[in-house]
Short mmCIF file of C-alpha atoms in Angstrom, two decimals:
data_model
loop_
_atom_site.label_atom_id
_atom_site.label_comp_id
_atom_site.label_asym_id
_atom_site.label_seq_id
_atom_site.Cartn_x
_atom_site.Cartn_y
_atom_site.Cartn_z
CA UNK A 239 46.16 30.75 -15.69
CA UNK A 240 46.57 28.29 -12.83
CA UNK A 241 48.42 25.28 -12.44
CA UNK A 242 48.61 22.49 -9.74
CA UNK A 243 51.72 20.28 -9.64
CA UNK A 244 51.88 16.74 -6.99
CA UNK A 245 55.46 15.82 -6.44
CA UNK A 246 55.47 12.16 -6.92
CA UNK A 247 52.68 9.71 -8.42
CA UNK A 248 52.95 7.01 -6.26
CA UNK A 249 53.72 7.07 -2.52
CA UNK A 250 54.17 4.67 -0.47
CA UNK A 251 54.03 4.51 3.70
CA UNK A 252 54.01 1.74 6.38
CA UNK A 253 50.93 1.82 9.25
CA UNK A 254 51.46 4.23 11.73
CA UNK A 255 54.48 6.46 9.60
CA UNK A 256 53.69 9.91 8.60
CA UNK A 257 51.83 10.74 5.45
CA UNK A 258 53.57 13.32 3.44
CA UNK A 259 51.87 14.54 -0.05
CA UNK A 260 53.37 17.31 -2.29
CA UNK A 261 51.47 20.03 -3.53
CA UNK A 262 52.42 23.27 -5.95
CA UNK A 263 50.42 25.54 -7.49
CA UNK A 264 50.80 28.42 -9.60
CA UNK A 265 48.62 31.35 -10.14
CA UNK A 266 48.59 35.19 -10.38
CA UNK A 267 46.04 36.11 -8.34
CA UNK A 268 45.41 34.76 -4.43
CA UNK A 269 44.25 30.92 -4.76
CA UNK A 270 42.30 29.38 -2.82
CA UNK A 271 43.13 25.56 -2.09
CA UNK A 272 41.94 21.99 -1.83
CA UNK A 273 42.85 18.57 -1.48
CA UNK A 274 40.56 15.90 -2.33
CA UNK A 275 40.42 12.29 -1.46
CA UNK A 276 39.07 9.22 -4.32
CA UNK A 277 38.28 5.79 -3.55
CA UNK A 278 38.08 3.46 -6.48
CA UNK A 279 34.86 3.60 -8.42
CA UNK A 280 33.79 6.65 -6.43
CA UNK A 281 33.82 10.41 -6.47
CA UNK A 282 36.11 13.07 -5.08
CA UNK A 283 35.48 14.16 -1.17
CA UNK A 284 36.37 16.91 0.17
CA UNK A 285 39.43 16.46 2.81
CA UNK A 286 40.48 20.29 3.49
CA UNK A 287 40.36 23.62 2.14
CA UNK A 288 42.17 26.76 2.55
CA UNK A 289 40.73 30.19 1.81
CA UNK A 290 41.48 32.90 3.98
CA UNK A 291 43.18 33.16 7.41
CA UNK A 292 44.92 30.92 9.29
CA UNK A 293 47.58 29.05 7.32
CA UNK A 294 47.86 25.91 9.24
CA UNK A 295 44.01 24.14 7.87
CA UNK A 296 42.72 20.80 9.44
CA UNK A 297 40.43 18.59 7.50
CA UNK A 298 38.81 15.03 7.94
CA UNK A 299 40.24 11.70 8.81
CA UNK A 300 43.22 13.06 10.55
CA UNK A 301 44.55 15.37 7.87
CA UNK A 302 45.78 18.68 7.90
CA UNK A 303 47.55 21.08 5.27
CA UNK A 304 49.72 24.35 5.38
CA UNK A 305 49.84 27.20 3.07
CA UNK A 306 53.35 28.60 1.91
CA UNK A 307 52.69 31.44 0.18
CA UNK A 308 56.57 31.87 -0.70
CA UNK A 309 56.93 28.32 -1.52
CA UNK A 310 53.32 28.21 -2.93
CA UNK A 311 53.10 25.03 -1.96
CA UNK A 312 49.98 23.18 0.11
CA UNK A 313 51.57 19.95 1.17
CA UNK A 314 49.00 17.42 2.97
CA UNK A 315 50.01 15.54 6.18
CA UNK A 316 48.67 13.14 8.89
CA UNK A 317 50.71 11.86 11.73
CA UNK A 318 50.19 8.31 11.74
CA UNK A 319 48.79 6.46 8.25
CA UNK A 320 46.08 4.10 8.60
CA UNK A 321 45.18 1.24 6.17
CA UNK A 322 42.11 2.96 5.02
CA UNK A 323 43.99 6.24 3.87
CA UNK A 324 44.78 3.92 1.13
CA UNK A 325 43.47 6.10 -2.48
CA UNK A 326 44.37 8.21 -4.64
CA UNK A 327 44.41 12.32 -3.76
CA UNK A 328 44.03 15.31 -5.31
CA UNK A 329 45.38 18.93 -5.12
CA UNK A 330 43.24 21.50 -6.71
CA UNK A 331 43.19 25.42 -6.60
CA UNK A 332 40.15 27.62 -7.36
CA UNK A 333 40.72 31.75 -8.07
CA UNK A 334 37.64 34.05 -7.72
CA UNK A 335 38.08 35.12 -11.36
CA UNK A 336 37.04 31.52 -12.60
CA UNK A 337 35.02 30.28 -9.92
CA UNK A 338 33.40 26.92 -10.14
CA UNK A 339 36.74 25.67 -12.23
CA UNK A 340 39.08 23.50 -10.42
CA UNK A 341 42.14 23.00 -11.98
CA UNK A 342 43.37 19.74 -10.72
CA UNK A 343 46.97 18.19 -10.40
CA UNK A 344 48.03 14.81 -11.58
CA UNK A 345 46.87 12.80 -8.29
CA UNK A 346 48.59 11.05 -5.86
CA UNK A 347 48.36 7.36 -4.84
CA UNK A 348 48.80 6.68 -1.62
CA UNK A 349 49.48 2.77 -0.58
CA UNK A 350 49.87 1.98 3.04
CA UNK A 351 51.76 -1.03 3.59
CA UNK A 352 50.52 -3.45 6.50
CA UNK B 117 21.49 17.39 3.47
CA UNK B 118 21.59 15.23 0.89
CA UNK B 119 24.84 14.99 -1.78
CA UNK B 120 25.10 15.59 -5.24
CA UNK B 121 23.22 12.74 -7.36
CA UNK B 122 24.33 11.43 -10.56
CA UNK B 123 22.09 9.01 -13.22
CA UNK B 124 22.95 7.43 -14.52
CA UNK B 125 26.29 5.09 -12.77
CA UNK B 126 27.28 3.08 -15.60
CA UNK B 127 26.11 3.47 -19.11
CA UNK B 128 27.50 1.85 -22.32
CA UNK B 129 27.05 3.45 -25.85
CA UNK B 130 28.40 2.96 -29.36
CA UNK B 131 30.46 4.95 -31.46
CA UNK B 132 28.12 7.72 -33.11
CA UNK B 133 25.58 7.88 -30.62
CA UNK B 134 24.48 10.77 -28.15
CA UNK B 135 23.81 10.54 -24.32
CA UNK B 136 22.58 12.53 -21.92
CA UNK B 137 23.99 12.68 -17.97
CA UNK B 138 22.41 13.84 -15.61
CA UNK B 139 23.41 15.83 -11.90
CA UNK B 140 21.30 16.87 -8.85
CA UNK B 141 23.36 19.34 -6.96
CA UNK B 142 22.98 19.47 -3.36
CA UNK B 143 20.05 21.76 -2.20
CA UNK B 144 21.03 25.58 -2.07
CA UNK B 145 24.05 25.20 -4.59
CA UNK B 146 23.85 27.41 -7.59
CA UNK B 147 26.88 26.32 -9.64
CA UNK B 148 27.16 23.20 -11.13
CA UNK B 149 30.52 21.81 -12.66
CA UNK B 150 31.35 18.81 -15.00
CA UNK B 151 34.98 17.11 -15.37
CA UNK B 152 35.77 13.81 -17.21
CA UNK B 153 38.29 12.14 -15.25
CA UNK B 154 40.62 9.60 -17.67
CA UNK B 155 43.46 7.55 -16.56
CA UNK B 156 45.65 9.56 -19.68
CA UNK B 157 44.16 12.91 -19.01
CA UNK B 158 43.65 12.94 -15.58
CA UNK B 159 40.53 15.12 -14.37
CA UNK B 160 39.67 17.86 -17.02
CA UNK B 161 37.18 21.14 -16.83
CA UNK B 162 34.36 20.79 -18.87
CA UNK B 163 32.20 23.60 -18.05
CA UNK B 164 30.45 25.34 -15.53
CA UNK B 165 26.69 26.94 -14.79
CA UNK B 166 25.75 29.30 -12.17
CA UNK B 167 21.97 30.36 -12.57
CA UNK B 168 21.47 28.69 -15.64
CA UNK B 169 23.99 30.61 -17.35
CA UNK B 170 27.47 28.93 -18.68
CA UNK B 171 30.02 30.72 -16.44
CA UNK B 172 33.30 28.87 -17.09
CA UNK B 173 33.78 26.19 -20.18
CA UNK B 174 37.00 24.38 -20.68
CA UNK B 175 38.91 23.26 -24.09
CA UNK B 176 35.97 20.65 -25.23
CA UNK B 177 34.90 19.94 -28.57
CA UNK B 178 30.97 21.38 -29.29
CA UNK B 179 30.08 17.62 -28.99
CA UNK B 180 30.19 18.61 -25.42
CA UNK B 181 27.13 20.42 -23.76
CA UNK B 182 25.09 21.54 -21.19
CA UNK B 183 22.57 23.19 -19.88
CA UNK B 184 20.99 24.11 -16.02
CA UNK B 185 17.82 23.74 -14.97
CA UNK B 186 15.85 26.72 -12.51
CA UNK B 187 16.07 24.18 -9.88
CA UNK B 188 19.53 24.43 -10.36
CA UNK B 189 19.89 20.34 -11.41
CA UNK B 190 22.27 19.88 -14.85
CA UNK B 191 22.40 17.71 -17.90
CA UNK B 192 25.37 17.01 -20.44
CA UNK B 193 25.07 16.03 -23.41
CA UNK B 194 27.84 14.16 -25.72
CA UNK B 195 26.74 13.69 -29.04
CA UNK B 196 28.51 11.77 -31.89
CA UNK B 197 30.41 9.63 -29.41
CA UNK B 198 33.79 8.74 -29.94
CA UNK B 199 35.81 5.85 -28.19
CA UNK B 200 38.11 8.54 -26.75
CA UNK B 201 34.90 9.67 -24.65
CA UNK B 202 35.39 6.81 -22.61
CA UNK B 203 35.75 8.26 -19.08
CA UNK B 204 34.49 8.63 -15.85
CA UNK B 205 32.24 11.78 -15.76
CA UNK B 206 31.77 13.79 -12.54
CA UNK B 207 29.53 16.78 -11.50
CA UNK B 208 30.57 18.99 -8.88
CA UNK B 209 28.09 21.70 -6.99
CA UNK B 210 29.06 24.63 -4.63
CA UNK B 211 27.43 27.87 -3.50
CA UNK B 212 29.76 29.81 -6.11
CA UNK B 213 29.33 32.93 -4.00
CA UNK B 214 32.28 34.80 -3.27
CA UNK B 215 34.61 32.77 -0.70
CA UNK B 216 32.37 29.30 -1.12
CA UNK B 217 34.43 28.17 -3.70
CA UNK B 218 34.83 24.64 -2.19
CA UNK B 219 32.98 21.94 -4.56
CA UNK B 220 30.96 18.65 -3.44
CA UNK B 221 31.07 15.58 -6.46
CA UNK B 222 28.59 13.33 -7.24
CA UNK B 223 29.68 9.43 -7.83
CA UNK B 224 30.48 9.88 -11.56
CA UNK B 225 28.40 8.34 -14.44
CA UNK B 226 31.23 5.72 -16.23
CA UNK B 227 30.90 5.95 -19.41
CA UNK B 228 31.77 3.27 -22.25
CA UNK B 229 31.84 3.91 -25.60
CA UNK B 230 32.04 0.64 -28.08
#
């Protein structure tokens, strides 16, 4: 089975610093990996993925991930934090063997401080 | 394209009832996933249908089910409602071919049990 762990609940960044969010996962067979962004009231969108390839993936609003396989880890970045990357976010990893099941960590919540 | 549709947004029930939720996956997508998202529980696999077949289901009680459409648009059904089934419910879509893993969510119907 697979498992998703997000290194701290609560984060917290001035405008402008870098955004750093922890991601683990565990699983047996090659993952493939997601992070997810949620504004309140709403539904998850789609920020990056990683599949298969290059290691180093690039998403929406700035963001961009990199896949460790020996760390198996799929930390999320952006340079510079902006007040609207205020939310909460979402690791999740997918294996072909159970496709269409995300198994998501606890979330992150990411405040940005004026 | 158009995204993945959920009705209804809000609904409130009372302990012992049923309701029905419904999902319009985005045009093209085969699979179709639920998850109830709770502040306790965090977001949690309900189940999953590719081509109107139950691929994946998670660790829900039977009160839980669902069911795909040829169109490819879903319906769950919780029946006997308990307070506990409070929760924001999401639908998710995605090719579900081999390397599409990546899944698109709805809004979320909120759901209040009294």
């Amino acid at each position: 089975a697979q498992s998703v762990t997000q290194l701290g609940s609560h984060v917290s960044v001035s405008e402008g610093a870098l955004v750093l969010l922890r991601c683990n996962y565990s699983s047996s067979v090659p993952p493939y990996l997601f992070w997810y962004v949620q504004y309140p009231n709403q539904g998850l969108q789609l920020l990056l993925k990683y599949t298969t390839g290059a290691t180093l993936v690039k998403g929406i609003n700035g963001f961009e991930a990199e896949f460790k396989k020996s760390e198996t880890s799929f930390h999320l970045t952006k340079p510079s934090a902006h007040m609207s990357d205020a939310a909460e976010y979402f690791c999740a990893v997918i294996v072909n063997t159970n496709a269409g099941k995300s198994t998501f960590g606890d979330g992150t919540t990411l405040t940005v401080k004026p | 394209k158009a995204g993945v549709t959920q009705t209804p947004r809000y609904l409130i029930k009372t302990r012992g009832q049923q309701v029905t939720l419904s999902c319009s996956p985005i045009s093209g997508h085969r699979s179709v996933s639920w998850y109830q998202q709770t502040p306790g529980q965090g977001l949690q696999f309900l189940f999953e249908y590719f081509s109107e077949t139950q691929r994946n289901k998670g660790n829900f009680p039977g009160r839980f089910s669902g069911r795909q459409f040829s169109n490819s648009r879903s319906e769950m059904n919780v029946s006997t409602l308990e307070l506990g089934d409070s929760a924001l419910y999401l639908c998710a879509s995605s090719l579900g071919a081999s390397g599409s893993y990546e899944q698109y969510f709805g809004p979320g119907t909120r759901l209040t049990v009294t």
